[in-house]
Amino acid sequence: MSDAATTLRHRKTTEKADPPPPPSPKSPKPAAPKPTKTSGCAIVLLVFAVLAVLALAGGAGTYIYYQNPGGYFWPEDPKPWTVVPYEGEWEVDFSADVEKRDAVVAAFKHAWLAYERDAMGDDEYHPIKHKGTNLTKAGGIGYTVVDSIDTMLLMGLEEEYTRARHWVETSMSFDRDANFNTFETTIRVLGGLLSAYELTDGDQLYLDRAIDLADRILPVFDTPSGLPFSFINLAKRQGSPDTDNAGLVSVAEGATLQLEFRYLAHLTDRAEYWDKAEHVMKVIRAARLPNGLTPIFINGHVAKFVSAEIRLGSRADSYFEYLLKQYLQTGSVEMQYREMYDDAMQAIHTSLLGTSKTKKLIFTLELHPKRNGYNGQRTWVRALKQDHLVCFLGGSLMLGATTAGARLSPQSVSVPPKMSDFTPVGQRDWMTGVNLVETCVDTYRTASGLAPEIVHFREDIDAGVGDWYIKGARPRGEVPVYDARYILRPETVESLFIAYRLTGHPKYREYGWDIFQAIEKHCRVPSGGYASVLNVEEVPVQWEDKMETFLMSETLKYLFLLFSDDTVLPLNEYVFNTEAHPLPIFSPFGSTSKFGSL
Ligand code: DMJ
């Protein structure tokens, strides 16, 4: 840790019958069959005709639009949020743990220097082959470089930072004639540029690059509903749909662009950035199911949710994260986001939580749509499945409790909070959040000390087996299942960082240190960089030759912050975008007062 770090700027179903599909050019509405005296042959022809129309329609037209998946209430008593997780008292000490913090800095250097040696400028890095690759054949756009810059700034790595900045100045180009993922490009590259601008006290290079990129991305919003296209050709400035998913837009893709575009609007005084991002929220708000739930996919033609899983993991996670953060980003004045956040958290508590059988761990579950075989009615089936991605939620709920859930004001919430600091809803969210953090930490109790990508919780427990398991886990020597991997994901250490800042409880640093050591032991490639692990229950581990960019932007940053003192990026001054790029909280009633609201 160099002293330079201190010179940096740390300021700061009974399901109802499906409603008819809405009008859509691709959605011919099949006529309801009337009872007639038509002959059997004619009926068969009619049925075939209807089926043929449906089959030909394809795309948007064949989806079922849900009104209400309802009917799932977690029946157990006590309710999850009454499980008390803390015992005794502890001393709150926010001074840095210098040794551990510096160990994280050394890990970052081990990752960065290998990337810089083997793949500087390439989007992605493969530490075992010692090579980089780009997301498209058209050339890189700085995924790894830009995703890492603010971590270097925070860690005070001036030499590395200077070289990275030089690359941005001399080699970065967005003039790439290929399709890039809108969401990923926004959270990693636009978010990274904006936080670099912030942490350098306004280095114009980053703002210019951010404006260039944002202007190239903006055409994604030119769709009938205003929901963004999933892909953008950065050279042609042309959006395109996700054909792998029939052109549907996931709720995370649509609703995880707002922190970035809103902050850019604030910096540039250009309302267009704000309005387009905000309009997406308006569309989602109108399309939510009556009980506040949101399936993962929306039909962008007609702005309605389709029949798809309801969950908090992939394709949904950061939607929930950004509901709270949009509210916080502008000083907790935009009540429309507060209302959406409150509804979503209520829906989660009503329908998407479970309690494990032995350890009484609170976990999140999914609802999967299923058509009933004998009468064709739609039902929702609970899947007791939790992605590692959901582990952001523990910290997010705790942060929400101390802000949206504060009884008087966020400033009046003590550290650690007293239950009387919260409203009843705040108490509920705090307790669920604290418990979810414990659950996520529990998923790291594996042979390697690393957590799998996906765990399933057991409905029934036989003596001697754990509360959760990796589905389809195969014996040693066979190709491991996808769910068994650890790909350097950050969500649990992200929640540990927030939990530590809000409570000062030393156990969060201990958990984080254990996770860091497991990464060091099993993921560190001696020649440089870190690899993903194919099966967290197999030691020695097998590697997958990929170092995800979020290792340097998120996992190591959150670990660094966990062991830093609490003046580094205070939670009441910054919101972190979903790729851990810190953006300052600002007032929308200054130069941006003309921007609309939902
Ligand atoms: C990151 O790119 C972001 O955190 C995103 O929201 C989810 N997936 C990865 C990290 O796991």
Coordinates of C-alpha atoms and ligand atoms in Angstrom, one line a residue:
M1 CA 0.0 0.0 0.0
S2 CA 1.6 3.2 -1.1
D3 CA 1.1 6.5 0.8
A4 CA -0.2 7.8 -2.5
A5 CA -3.5 6.2 -1.6
T6 CA -4.2 8.8 1.0
T7 CA -3.7 11.6 -1.4
L8 CA -6.5 10.3 -3.6
R9 CA -10.0 11.5 -3.3
H10 CA -11.9 9.3 -0.9
R11 CA -14.8 11.7 -0.3
K12 CA -16.2 11.2 -0.8
T13 CA -52.4 -19.9 -8.2
T14 CA -54.6 -19.7 -8.1
E15 CA -53.6 -18.1 -11.1
K16 CA -56.2 -16.3 -13.1
A17 CA -56.7 -17.3 -16.7
D18 CA -54.0 -15.7 -18.8
P19 CA -55.1 -12.4 -20.2
P20 CA -55.2 -12.1 -24.0
P21 CA -51.9 -11.2 -25.5
P22 CA -51.7 -7.5 -26.2
P23 CA -51.8 -6.3 -29.8
S24 CA -48.6 -6.7 -31.6
P25 CA -47.8 -6.9 -35.3
K26 CA -46.3 -10.4 -34.6
S27 CA -49.0 -11.4 -32.4
P28 CA -52.1 -12.6 -34.2
K29 CA -54.8 -13.2 -31.7
P30 CA -56.3 -16.6 -32.1
A31 CA -60.1 -16.6 -32.1
A32 CA -61.7 -18.4 -29.2
P33 CA -63.3 -21.5 -30.5
K34 CA -67.1 -21.2 -30.3
P35 CA -69.4 -24.2 -29.9
T36 CA -70.8 -24.9 -33.3
K37 CA -72.2 -27.7 -35.3
T38 CA -69.1 -27.8 -37.4
S39 CA -68.0 -31.3 -38.4
G40 CA -65.2 -33.1 -36.7
C41 CA -63.0 -32.6 -39.7
A42 CA -63.5 -28.9 -39.7
I43 CA -62.7 -28.7 -36.0
V44 CA -59.4 -30.6 -36.7
L45 CA -58.6 -28.2 -39.5
L46 CA -59.4 -25.2 -37.3
V47 CA -57.2 -26.4 -34.5
F48 CA -54.3 -27.0 -37.0
A49 CA -54.8 -23.6 -38.5
V50 CA -54.6 -22.0 -35.0
L51 CA -51.5 -24.0 -34.1
A52 CA -49.9 -23.1 -37.4
V53 CA -50.5 -19.4 -36.9
L54 CA -49.0 -19.6 -33.5
A55 CA -46.0 -21.6 -34.7
L56 CA -45.4 -19.2 -37.6
A57 CA -45.9 -16.1 -35.5
G58 CA -42.8 -16.9 -33.4
G59 CA -41.0 -14.3 -31.4
A60 CA -43.1 -12.0 -29.3
G61 CA -46.5 -13.3 -30.4
T62 CA -46.3 -16.7 -28.8
Y63 CA -45.6 -15.5 -25.2
I64 CA -48.1 -15.6 -22.4
Y65 CA -48.3 -12.4 -20.5
Y66 CA -48.7 -13.0 -16.8
Q67 CA -51.0 -11.0 -14.5
N68 CA -50.5 -12.7 -11.3
P69 CA -48.3 -15.6 -10.3
G70 CA -49.6 -15.4 -6.7
G71 CA -50.4 -17.9 -4.2
Y72 CA -47.0 -18.7 -2.8
F73 CA -46.5 -17.7 0.8
W74 CA -43.7 -19.1 2.8
P75 CA -45.7 -20.9 5.5
E76 CA -43.1 -21.5 8.2
D77 CA -43.1 -19.9 11.6
P78 CA -41.1 -18.1 12.7
K79 CA -40.8 -15.8 9.7
P80 CA -37.3 -15.6 8.4
W81 CA -36.7 -12.1 9.6
T82 CA -37.3 -13.1 13.3
V83 CA -34.2 -15.2 13.4
V84 CA -31.6 -13.3 15.5
P85 CA -28.1 -13.5 14.1
Y86 CA -25.9 -11.6 16.6
E87 CA -24.9 -12.6 20.1
G88 CA -23.2 -10.5 22.7
E89 CA -21.4 -7.2 22.1
W90 CA -18.4 -6.3 20.1
E91 CA -16.0 -3.4 19.9
V92 CA -16.6 -1.3 16.8
D93 CA -13.2 -0.5 15.3
F94 CA -13.0 0.9 11.8
S95 CA -9.3 1.4 11.6
A96 CA -7.6 -0.4 8.6
D97 CA -6.3 -3.9 9.0
V98 CA -3.1 -2.9 7.2
E99 CA -1.6 -6.3 6.8
K100 CA -4.7 -7.9 5.3
R101 CA -5.4 -4.8 3.2
D102 CA -1.9 -4.9 1.7
A103 CA -2.3 -8.6 1.0
V104 CA -5.3 -7.8 -1.1
V105 CA -3.3 -5.1 -2.9
A106 CA -0.5 -7.6 -3.6
A107 CA -3.2 -10.0 -5.1
F108 CA -4.4 -7.2 -7.3
K109 CA -0.9 -6.6 -8.6
H110 CA -0.5 -10.3 -9.2
A111 CA -3.6 -10.2 -11.4
W112 CA -3.0 -6.9 -13.1
L113 CA 0.7 -7.3 -13.9
A114 CA 0.1 -10.7 -15.5
Y115 CA -2.7 -9.2 -17.6
E116 CA -0.6 -6.3 -18.6
R117 CA 2.3 -8.5 -19.5
D118 CA 0.3 -10.9 -21.6
A119 CA -2.8 -9.1 -22.9
M120 CA -2.7 -5.4 -22.3
G121 CA -5.8 -3.8 -24.0
D122 CA -7.6 -7.1 -24.7
D123 CA -11.0 -7.4 -23.2
E124 CA -10.5 -10.7 -21.4
Y125 CA -7.6 -12.6 -19.9
H126 CA -6.6 -16.3 -19.9
P127 CA -3.8 -16.6 -17.3
I128 CA -2.9 -20.2 -18.0
K129 CA -2.4 -19.8 -21.8
H130 CA -0.9 -16.3 -21.0
K131 CA -3.1 -14.7 -23.6
G132 CA -5.9 -12.3 -24.0
T133 CA -9.0 -12.4 -26.2
N134 CA -11.5 -9.8 -27.3
L135 CA -15.3 -10.0 -27.1
T136 CA -15.6 -9.5 -30.8
K137 CA -13.4 -9.8 -33.9
A138 CA -13.6 -6.0 -34.3
G139 CA -11.2 -5.4 -31.5
G140 CA -11.2 -4.7 -27.8
I141 CA -13.0 -1.8 -26.0
G142 CA -11.0 -1.8 -22.8
Y143 CA -13.1 -4.1 -20.7
T144 CA -10.4 -5.2 -18.4
V145 CA -8.4 -2.0 -18.4
V146 CA -11.3 0.3 -17.6
D147 CA -12.8 -2.2 -15.2
S148 CA -9.6 -2.1 -13.1
I149 CA -8.7 1.6 -13.1
D150 CA -10.7 2.8 -10.1
T151 CA -9.3 -0.1 -8.0
M152 CA -5.8 1.0 -8.8
L153 CA -6.7 4.6 -7.8
L154 CA -8.1 3.4 -4.5
M155 CA -5.1 1.2 -3.8
G156 CA -2.7 3.9 -4.7
L157 CA -1.0 1.9 -7.5
E158 CA 0.3 5.0 -9.3
E159 CA 2.7 3.3 -11.7
E160 CA 0.1 0.8 -12.9
Y161 CA -2.5 3.5 -13.0
T162 CA -0.3 5.8 -15.1
R163 CA 0.1 3.0 -17.7
A164 CA -3.6 2.2 -17.7
R165 CA -4.5 5.8 -18.2
H166 CA -2.0 6.1 -21.0
W167 CA -3.7 3.1 -22.7
V168 CA -7.1 4.8 -22.4
E169 CA -5.6 8.0 -23.9
T170 CA -3.7 6.5 -26.8
S171 CA -5.3 3.1 -27.6
M172 CA -8.9 3.0 -26.5
S173 CA -11.4 3.0 -29.3
F174 CA -15.1 2.4 -29.5
D175 CA -15.2 2.6 -33.2
R176 CA -15.8 -1.2 -33.4
D177 CA -18.1 -2.6 -36.0
A178 CA -19.5 -5.4 -34.0
N179 CA -22.3 -6.1 -31.5
F180 CA -21.5 -5.5 -27.8
N181 CA -23.7 -6.4 -24.9
T182 CA -25.5 -3.2 -23.8
F183 CA -25.6 -4.1 -20.1
E184 CA -22.1 -5.4 -19.8
T185 CA -20.6 -2.5 -21.7
T186 CA -22.5 0.0 -19.6
I187 CA -21.7 -1.4 -16.2
R188 CA -18.1 -2.2 -16.9
V189 CA -16.8 0.4 -19.3
L190 CA -19.2 3.3 -18.9
G191 CA -19.3 2.7 -15.2
G192 CA -15.5 2.4 -15.0
L193 CA -14.9 5.6 -16.9
L194 CA -17.3 7.6 -14.8
S195 CA -15.8 6.4 -11.5
A196 CA -12.3 7.1 -12.8
Y197 CA -13.5 10.6 -13.6
E198 CA -14.8 10.9 -10.1
L199 CA -11.8 9.5 -8.3
T200 CA -9.4 11.6 -10.2
D201 CA -11.3 14.8 -9.3
G202 CA -12.4 15.3 -12.8
D203 CA -9.8 14.1 -15.3
Q204 CA -11.5 15.2 -18.6
L205 CA -10.1 12.2 -20.5
Y206 CA -12.5 9.9 -18.8
L207 CA -15.5 12.1 -19.2
D208 CA -14.8 12.5 -22.9
R209 CA -14.5 8.8 -23.4
A210 CA -17.7 8.2 -21.3
I211 CA -19.6 10.7 -23.5
D212 CA -18.3 9.0 -26.7
L213 CA -19.4 5.6 -25.4
A214 CA -22.7 6.7 -24.1
D215 CA -23.6 8.4 -27.4
R216 CA -22.9 5.2 -29.2
I217 CA -25.0 3.2 -26.8
L218 CA -28.0 5.6 -26.8
P219 CA -29.7 4.2 -29.9
V220 CA -30.5 1.0 -28.0
F221 CA -33.4 2.9 -26.5
D222 CA -35.0 3.6 -29.9
T223 CA -37.4 0.7 -29.6
P224 CA -41.2 0.8 -29.6
S225 CA -41.4 0.6 -25.8
G226 CA -38.2 2.4 -25.0
L227 CA -36.8 -0.8 -23.4
P228 CA -33.2 -1.2 -24.6
F229 CA -32.0 -3.5 -27.3
S230 CA -29.7 -6.1 -25.7
F231 CA -26.8 -5.4 -28.2
I232 CA -25.3 -2.3 -29.7
N233 CA -23.0 -2.0 -32.7
L234 CA -20.7 0.7 -31.4
A235 CA -19.4 1.8 -34.8
K236 CA -22.8 1.8 -36.6
R237 CA -24.6 3.1 -33.5
Q238 CA -27.3 0.5 -34.1
G239 CA -29.1 -1.6 -31.5
S240 CA -30.2 -5.2 -32.1
P241 CA -32.2 -7.7 -30.1
D242 CA -31.0 -10.8 -28.3
T243 CA -32.0 -13.4 -30.9
D244 CA -30.9 -16.2 -28.6
N245 CA -33.8 -15.2 -26.3
A246 CA -36.3 -14.4 -29.0
G247 CA -35.7 -10.7 -28.7
L248 CA -36.8 -10.6 -25.1
V249 CA -35.2 -8.1 -22.7
S250 CA -34.2 -9.3 -19.2
V251 CA -35.2 -7.1 -16.3
A252 CA -31.6 -6.8 -15.2
E253 CA -30.5 -5.7 -18.7
G254 CA -33.1 -3.0 -18.9
A255 CA -32.9 -1.7 -15.3
T256 CA -29.1 -1.7 -14.7
L257 CA -28.2 1.2 -16.9
Q258 CA -29.7 4.0 -14.8
L259 CA -27.0 4.9 -12.3
E260 CA -24.5 5.4 -15.1
F261 CA -26.7 7.3 -17.5
R262 CA -28.2 9.5 -14.8
Y263 CA -24.8 10.4 -13.4
L264 CA -23.6 11.2 -16.9
A265 CA -26.6 13.5 -17.4
H266 CA -25.8 15.2 -14.1
L267 CA -22.2 15.8 -15.3
T268 CA -23.0 16.9 -18.8
D269 CA -26.4 18.6 -18.2
R270 CA -27.8 16.5 -21.0
A271 CA -31.3 15.4 -20.3
E272 CA -31.4 12.8 -23.0
Y273 CA -29.2 10.4 -21.0
W274 CA -31.5 10.8 -18.0
D275 CA -34.8 10.6 -19.8
K276 CA -34.0 7.4 -21.8
A277 CA -32.7 5.5 -18.8
E278 CA -35.6 6.7 -16.6
H279 CA -38.2 5.9 -19.2
V280 CA -37.2 2.2 -18.9
M281 CA -38.0 2.3 -15.2
K282 CA -41.4 3.8 -16.1
V283 CA -42.1 1.0 -18.4
I284 CA -41.1 -1.7 -15.9
R285 CA -43.0 0.0 -13.2
A286 CA -46.2 -0.1 -15.3
A287 CA -45.6 -3.8 -16.3
R288 CA -44.9 -5.2 -12.8
L289 CA -47.3 -7.9 -11.7
P290 CA -49.9 -6.8 -9.2
N291 CA -48.0 -8.4 -6.3
G292 CA -44.8 -6.6 -7.1
L293 CA -43.1 -9.6 -8.7
T294 CA -41.1 -9.4 -11.9
P295 CA -40.4 -12.4 -14.2
I296 CA -36.9 -12.2 -15.7
F297 CA -38.0 -11.4 -19.3
I298 CA -40.0 -8.6 -20.8
N299 CA -41.3 -8.4 -24.3
G300 CA -39.8 -5.2 -25.6
H301 CA -42.4 -4.8 -28.3
V302 CA -45.3 -4.5 -26.0
A303 CA -43.6 -3.8 -22.7
K304 CA -45.1 -6.7 -20.8
F305 CA -43.6 -9.4 -18.7
V306 CA -43.8 -12.9 -20.3
S307 CA -44.1 -16.3 -18.8
A308 CA -40.6 -16.8 -17.3
E309 CA -38.9 -17.6 -14.1
I310 CA -39.2 -15.2 -11.2
R311 CA -36.0 -15.0 -9.3
L312 CA -33.3 -12.9 -7.8
G313 CA -30.3 -14.4 -9.6
S314 CA -29.2 -14.2 -13.2
R315 CA -31.1 -11.8 -15.4
A316 CA -32.8 -10.2 -12.4
D317 CA -30.3 -9.5 -9.7
S318 CA -29.2 -6.0 -10.4
Y319 CA -32.7 -4.8 -11.1
F320 CA -33.3 -5.2 -7.4
E321 CA -29.9 -3.7 -6.6
Y322 CA -30.6 -0.6 -8.7
L323 CA -34.1 0.1 -7.3
L324 CA -32.5 1.0 -3.9
K325 CA -29.4 2.6 -5.5
Q326 CA -31.4 4.9 -7.8
Y327 CA -33.3 6.1 -4.7
L328 CA -30.0 6.7 -2.8
Q329 CA -28.1 8.1 -5.8
T330 CA -30.0 11.4 -5.7
G331 CA -30.2 11.8 -2.0
S332 CA -33.3 9.7 -1.3
V333 CA -35.8 12.1 -2.8
E334 CA -37.1 10.2 -5.8
M335 CA -40.0 8.4 -4.1
Q336 CA -41.0 6.4 -7.2
Y337 CA -37.9 4.3 -6.7
R338 CA -38.5 4.0 -3.0
E339 CA -42.0 2.7 -3.7
M340 CA -40.7 0.3 -6.3
Y341 CA -38.0 -0.9 -3.9
D342 CA -40.5 -1.3 -1.1
D343 CA -42.9 -3.3 -3.3
A344 CA -40.1 -5.5 -4.5
M345 CA -38.8 -6.2 -1.0
Q346 CA -42.3 -7.0 0.1
A347 CA -42.7 -9.4 -2.8
I348 CA -39.4 -11.1 -1.9
H349 CA -40.6 -11.6 1.7
T350 CA -43.9 -12.9 0.6
S351 CA -42.9 -15.3 -2.1
L352 CA -39.1 -15.8 -2.6
L353 CA -37.6 -16.8 0.8
G354 CA -37.2 -20.1 2.5
T355 CA -35.6 -21.5 5.7
S356 CA -33.3 -24.5 5.6
K357 CA -34.2 -27.5 7.6
T358 CA -31.3 -27.9 9.9
K359 CA -29.3 -24.7 10.3
K360 CA -32.4 -22.6 9.7
L361 CA -30.5 -20.6 7.0
I362 CA -32.6 -18.0 5.2
F363 CA -32.2 -18.5 1.5
T364 CA -33.8 -17.2 -1.7
L365 CA -35.8 -19.4 -4.0
E366 CA -37.2 -19.2 -7.5
L367 CA -40.7 -19.6 -9.0
H368 CA -40.8 -21.5 -12.3
P369 CA -43.8 -21.4 -14.6
K370 CA -45.3 -24.7 -15.4
R371 CA -48.3 -25.8 -17.4
N372 CA -50.4 -28.3 -15.7
G373 CA -50.5 -31.5 -17.8
Y374 CA -54.2 -32.5 -17.3
N375 CA -56.0 -29.2 -17.6
G376 CA -53.4 -26.9 -19.2
Q377 CA -53.6 -24.4 -16.4
R378 CA -50.5 -22.6 -15.4
T379 CA -48.9 -23.1 -12.0
W380 CA -45.8 -21.9 -10.4
V381 CA -43.4 -24.3 -9.0
R382 CA -40.9 -23.4 -6.3
A383 CA -37.3 -24.2 -7.0
L384 CA -35.1 -24.0 -3.9
K385 CA -32.2 -22.8 -5.9
Q386 CA -29.9 -19.9 -5.1
D387 CA -27.3 -18.4 -7.5
H388 CA -24.1 -17.0 -6.1
L389 CA -25.2 -13.8 -7.9
V390 CA -28.0 -13.4 -5.3
C391 CA -25.5 -12.9 -2.5
F392 CA -25.5 -9.2 -3.2
L393 CA -28.9 -9.1 -1.6
G394 CA -27.8 -9.6 2.0
G395 CA -25.8 -6.4 2.0
S396 CA -28.3 -4.6 -0.1
L397 CA -31.1 -5.3 2.4
M398 CA -28.9 -4.1 5.2
L399 CA -28.1 -0.9 3.4
G400 CA -31.8 -0.5 2.6
A401 CA -32.8 -1.0 6.2
T402 CA -30.4 1.7 7.4
T403 CA -31.6 4.2 4.8
A404 CA -35.1 3.5 3.4
G405 CA -35.9 1.6 6.6
A406 CA -34.6 4.1 9.1
R407 CA -37.3 5.2 11.6
L408 CA -36.2 8.8 11.8
S409 CA -33.4 9.4 9.3
P410 CA -30.4 7.5 8.0
Q411 CA -28.2 9.8 10.1
S412 CA -29.9 8.7 13.2
V413 CA -29.1 5.0 12.7
S414 CA -26.3 4.0 15.1
V415 CA -23.4 1.6 14.3
P416 CA -24.2 -1.1 14.9
P417 CA -27.9 -0.3 14.5
K418 CA -30.4 -0.8 17.3
M419 CA -33.7 -2.5 16.3
S420 CA -35.4 0.7 17.5
D421 CA -33.6 2.6 14.8
F422 CA -35.7 0.9 12.1
T423 CA -39.3 1.0 11.0
P424 CA -41.0 -2.4 11.2
V425 CA -40.2 -3.0 7.5
G426 CA -36.6 -1.8 8.2
Q427 CA -36.4 -4.4 11.0
R428 CA -37.6 -7.1 8.7
D429 CA -35.1 -6.2 5.9
W430 CA -32.2 -5.9 8.3
M431 CA -32.8 -9.3 9.8
T432 CA -33.3 -10.9 6.4
G433 CA -30.2 -9.2 5.1
V434 CA -28.0 -10.3 8.1
N435 CA -29.3 -13.8 7.7
L436 CA -28.7 -14.0 4.0
V437 CA -25.1 -12.9 4.5
E438 CA -24.7 -15.9 6.8
T439 CA -26.2 -18.2 4.3
C440 CA -23.9 -17.0 1.6
V441 CA -20.9 -17.5 3.8
D442 CA -22.2 -21.0 4.6
T443 CA -22.0 -21.8 0.9
Y444 CA -18.2 -21.2 1.1
R445 CA -17.9 -24.1 3.6
T446 CA -16.7 -26.5 0.9
A447 CA -13.6 -28.6 0.4
S448 CA -11.9 -25.6 -1.2
G449 CA -13.4 -22.9 0.9
L450 CA -14.9 -21.4 -2.3
A451 CA -18.6 -21.2 -3.1
P452 CA -20.3 -22.9 -6.0
E453 CA -22.1 -20.9 -8.7
I454 CA -25.5 -22.4 -7.7
V455 CA -26.7 -24.2 -4.7
H456 CA -30.0 -26.0 -4.1
F457 CA -31.6 -26.3 -0.6
R458 CA -33.2 -29.5 0.5
E459 CA -36.9 -29.9 1.1
D460 CA -36.3 -32.7 3.5
I461 CA -33.2 -33.5 5.5
D462 CA -31.9 -36.9 6.2
A463 CA -29.5 -37.1 9.1
G464 CA -25.9 -36.4 8.1
V465 CA -26.5 -34.4 4.9
G466 CA -26.2 -30.7 4.6
D467 CA -28.9 -28.1 4.2
W468 CA -27.8 -27.4 0.6
Y469 CA -26.1 -29.3 -2.2
I470 CA -24.7 -28.9 -5.7
K471 CA -27.2 -30.4 -8.1
G472 CA -25.9 -33.2 -10.2
A473 CA -22.5 -33.1 -8.6
R474 CA -20.4 -35.8 -10.2
P475 CA -17.6 -38.0 -8.7
R476 CA -14.1 -36.9 -8.9
G477 CA -12.5 -37.4 -12.3
E478 CA -15.7 -36.8 -14.2
V479 CA -16.5 -33.4 -15.9
P480 CA -17.9 -31.2 -13.1
V481 CA -21.4 -29.7 -13.5
Y482 CA -21.7 -26.0 -14.3
D483 CA -23.2 -25.3 -10.8
A484 CA -20.0 -26.5 -9.1
R485 CA -17.8 -23.7 -10.4
Y486 CA -16.3 -20.7 -8.7
I487 CA -15.5 -18.0 -11.2
L488 CA -14.1 -15.4 -8.9
R489 CA -17.4 -13.8 -8.2
P490 CA -17.8 -10.9 -5.8
E491 CA -21.3 -10.9 -4.4
T492 CA -20.5 -12.4 -1.0
V493 CA -17.5 -10.2 -0.3
E494 CA -19.6 -7.2 -1.5
S495 CA -22.2 -8.0 1.2
L496 CA -19.5 -8.6 3.8
F497 CA -18.1 -5.1 3.1
I498 CA -21.5 -3.5 3.5
A499 CA -22.3 -5.5 6.6
Y500 CA -18.9 -4.5 8.2
R501 CA -19.4 -0.9 7.5
L502 CA -22.9 -0.9 9.0
T503 CA -22.1 -3.0 12.1
G504 CA -18.3 -3.0 12.7
H505 CA -18.7 -6.6 13.6
P506 CA -15.3 -8.3 13.3
K507 CA -16.7 -11.5 12.1
Y508 CA -17.3 -10.0 8.7
R509 CA -13.6 -9.3 8.3
E510 CA -12.9 -12.8 9.4
Y511 CA -15.3 -14.3 6.8
G512 CA -13.8 -12.1 4.1
W513 CA -10.2 -13.1 5.1
D514 CA -11.2 -16.8 4.8
I515 CA -12.6 -16.2 1.4
F516 CA -9.5 -14.3 0.3
Q517 CA -7.2 -17.0 1.5
A518 CA -9.2 -19.7 -0.4
I519 CA -8.9 -17.6 -3.5
E520 CA -5.2 -17.3 -2.9
K521 CA -4.8 -21.0 -2.3
H522 CA -6.9 -22.3 -5.1
C523 CA -7.2 -19.7 -7.8
R524 CA -3.8 -18.0 -7.9
V525 CA -1.8 -19.0 -10.9
P526 CA 1.9 -18.9 -9.9
S527 CA 3.0 -17.3 -13.2
G528 CA 0.5 -14.5 -12.8
G529 CA -3.2 -14.0 -12.7
Y530 CA -6.1 -16.0 -11.1
A531 CA -8.1 -18.8 -12.7
S532 CA -11.6 -20.0 -12.1
V533 CA -12.2 -23.3 -10.4
L534 CA -14.3 -26.0 -12.0
N535 CA -15.5 -27.8 -8.9
V536 CA -15.3 -26.2 -5.4
E537 CA -15.6 -29.6 -3.8
E538 CA -12.6 -31.1 -5.5
V539 CA -9.1 -30.4 -4.0
P540 CA -6.6 -30.1 -5.6
V541 CA -8.8 -28.0 -7.9
Q542 CA -9.0 -28.1 -11.6
W543 CA -8.8 -24.7 -13.3
E544 CA -10.7 -23.0 -16.1
D545 CA -8.5 -20.7 -18.0
K546 CA -10.4 -17.5 -17.4
M547 CA -9.8 -14.5 -15.1
E548 CA -13.1 -12.6 -15.1
T549 CA -12.7 -8.8 -15.2
F550 CA -14.8 -8.5 -12.1
L551 CA -12.0 -10.1 -10.0
M552 CA -10.1 -6.7 -10.3
S553 CA -13.1 -4.4 -10.4
E554 CA -15.2 -6.0 -7.7
T555 CA -13.9 -9.0 -5.7
L556 CA -10.5 -7.5 -4.8
K557 CA -11.9 -4.0 -4.5
Y558 CA -14.6 -5.1 -2.0
L559 CA -11.9 -7.1 -0.1
F560 CA -9.7 -4.0 -0.1
L561 CA -12.5 -1.8 1.2
L562 CA -13.4 -4.4 3.9
F563 CA -9.9 -4.1 5.4
S564 CA -9.6 -0.3 4.8
D565 CA -10.7 2.3 7.3
D566 CA -14.2 3.7 6.9
T567 CA -13.2 7.0 5.5
V568 CA -12.5 5.3 2.2
L569 CA -15.7 5.6 0.1
P570 CA -18.2 6.2 2.9
L571 CA -21.6 4.6 2.1
N572 CA -23.5 7.8 2.7
E573 CA -21.5 9.6 -0.1
Y574 CA -21.3 6.9 -2.8
V575 CA -23.4 4.3 -4.5
F576 CA -21.5 1.5 -6.2
N577 CA -22.7 0.5 -9.6
T578 CA -23.3 -3.2 -10.0
E579 CA -19.7 -3.7 -11.2
A580 CA -18.4 -2.0 -8.0
H581 CA -17.6 1.3 -9.7
P582 CA -18.3 4.1 -7.1
L583 CA -20.4 7.0 -8.2
P584 CA -21.1 10.0 -5.9
I585 CA -24.5 10.7 -4.5
F586 CA -25.7 14.0 -5.9
S587 CA -28.7 16.3 -5.8
P588 CA -30.9 16.2 -8.9
F589 CA -32.3 19.6 -8.0
G590 CA -29.2 21.5 -9.1
S591 CA -28.4 21.8 -12.7
T592 CA -30.4 18.7 -13.5
S593 CA -33.7 19.9 -12.0
K594 CA -35.2 19.9 -15.5
F595 CA -34.9 16.2 -15.7
G596 CA -38.2 14.3 -15.4
S597 CA -39.4 11.8 -12.9
L598 CA -41.5 8.7 -13.4
Ligands
DMJ1 C1 -20.7 -8.5 -12.5 O1 -20.5 -8.2 -13.8 C2 -21.8 -7.7 -11.9 O2 -21.8 -7.7 -10.5 C3 -23.2 -8.1 -12.4 O3 -24.2 -7.4 -11.8 C4 -23.4 -9.5 -12.1 N1 -22.3 -10.4 -12.5 C5 -21.0 -10.0 -12.3 C6 -20.3 -10.5 -11.1 O4 -20.6 -11.8 -10.7

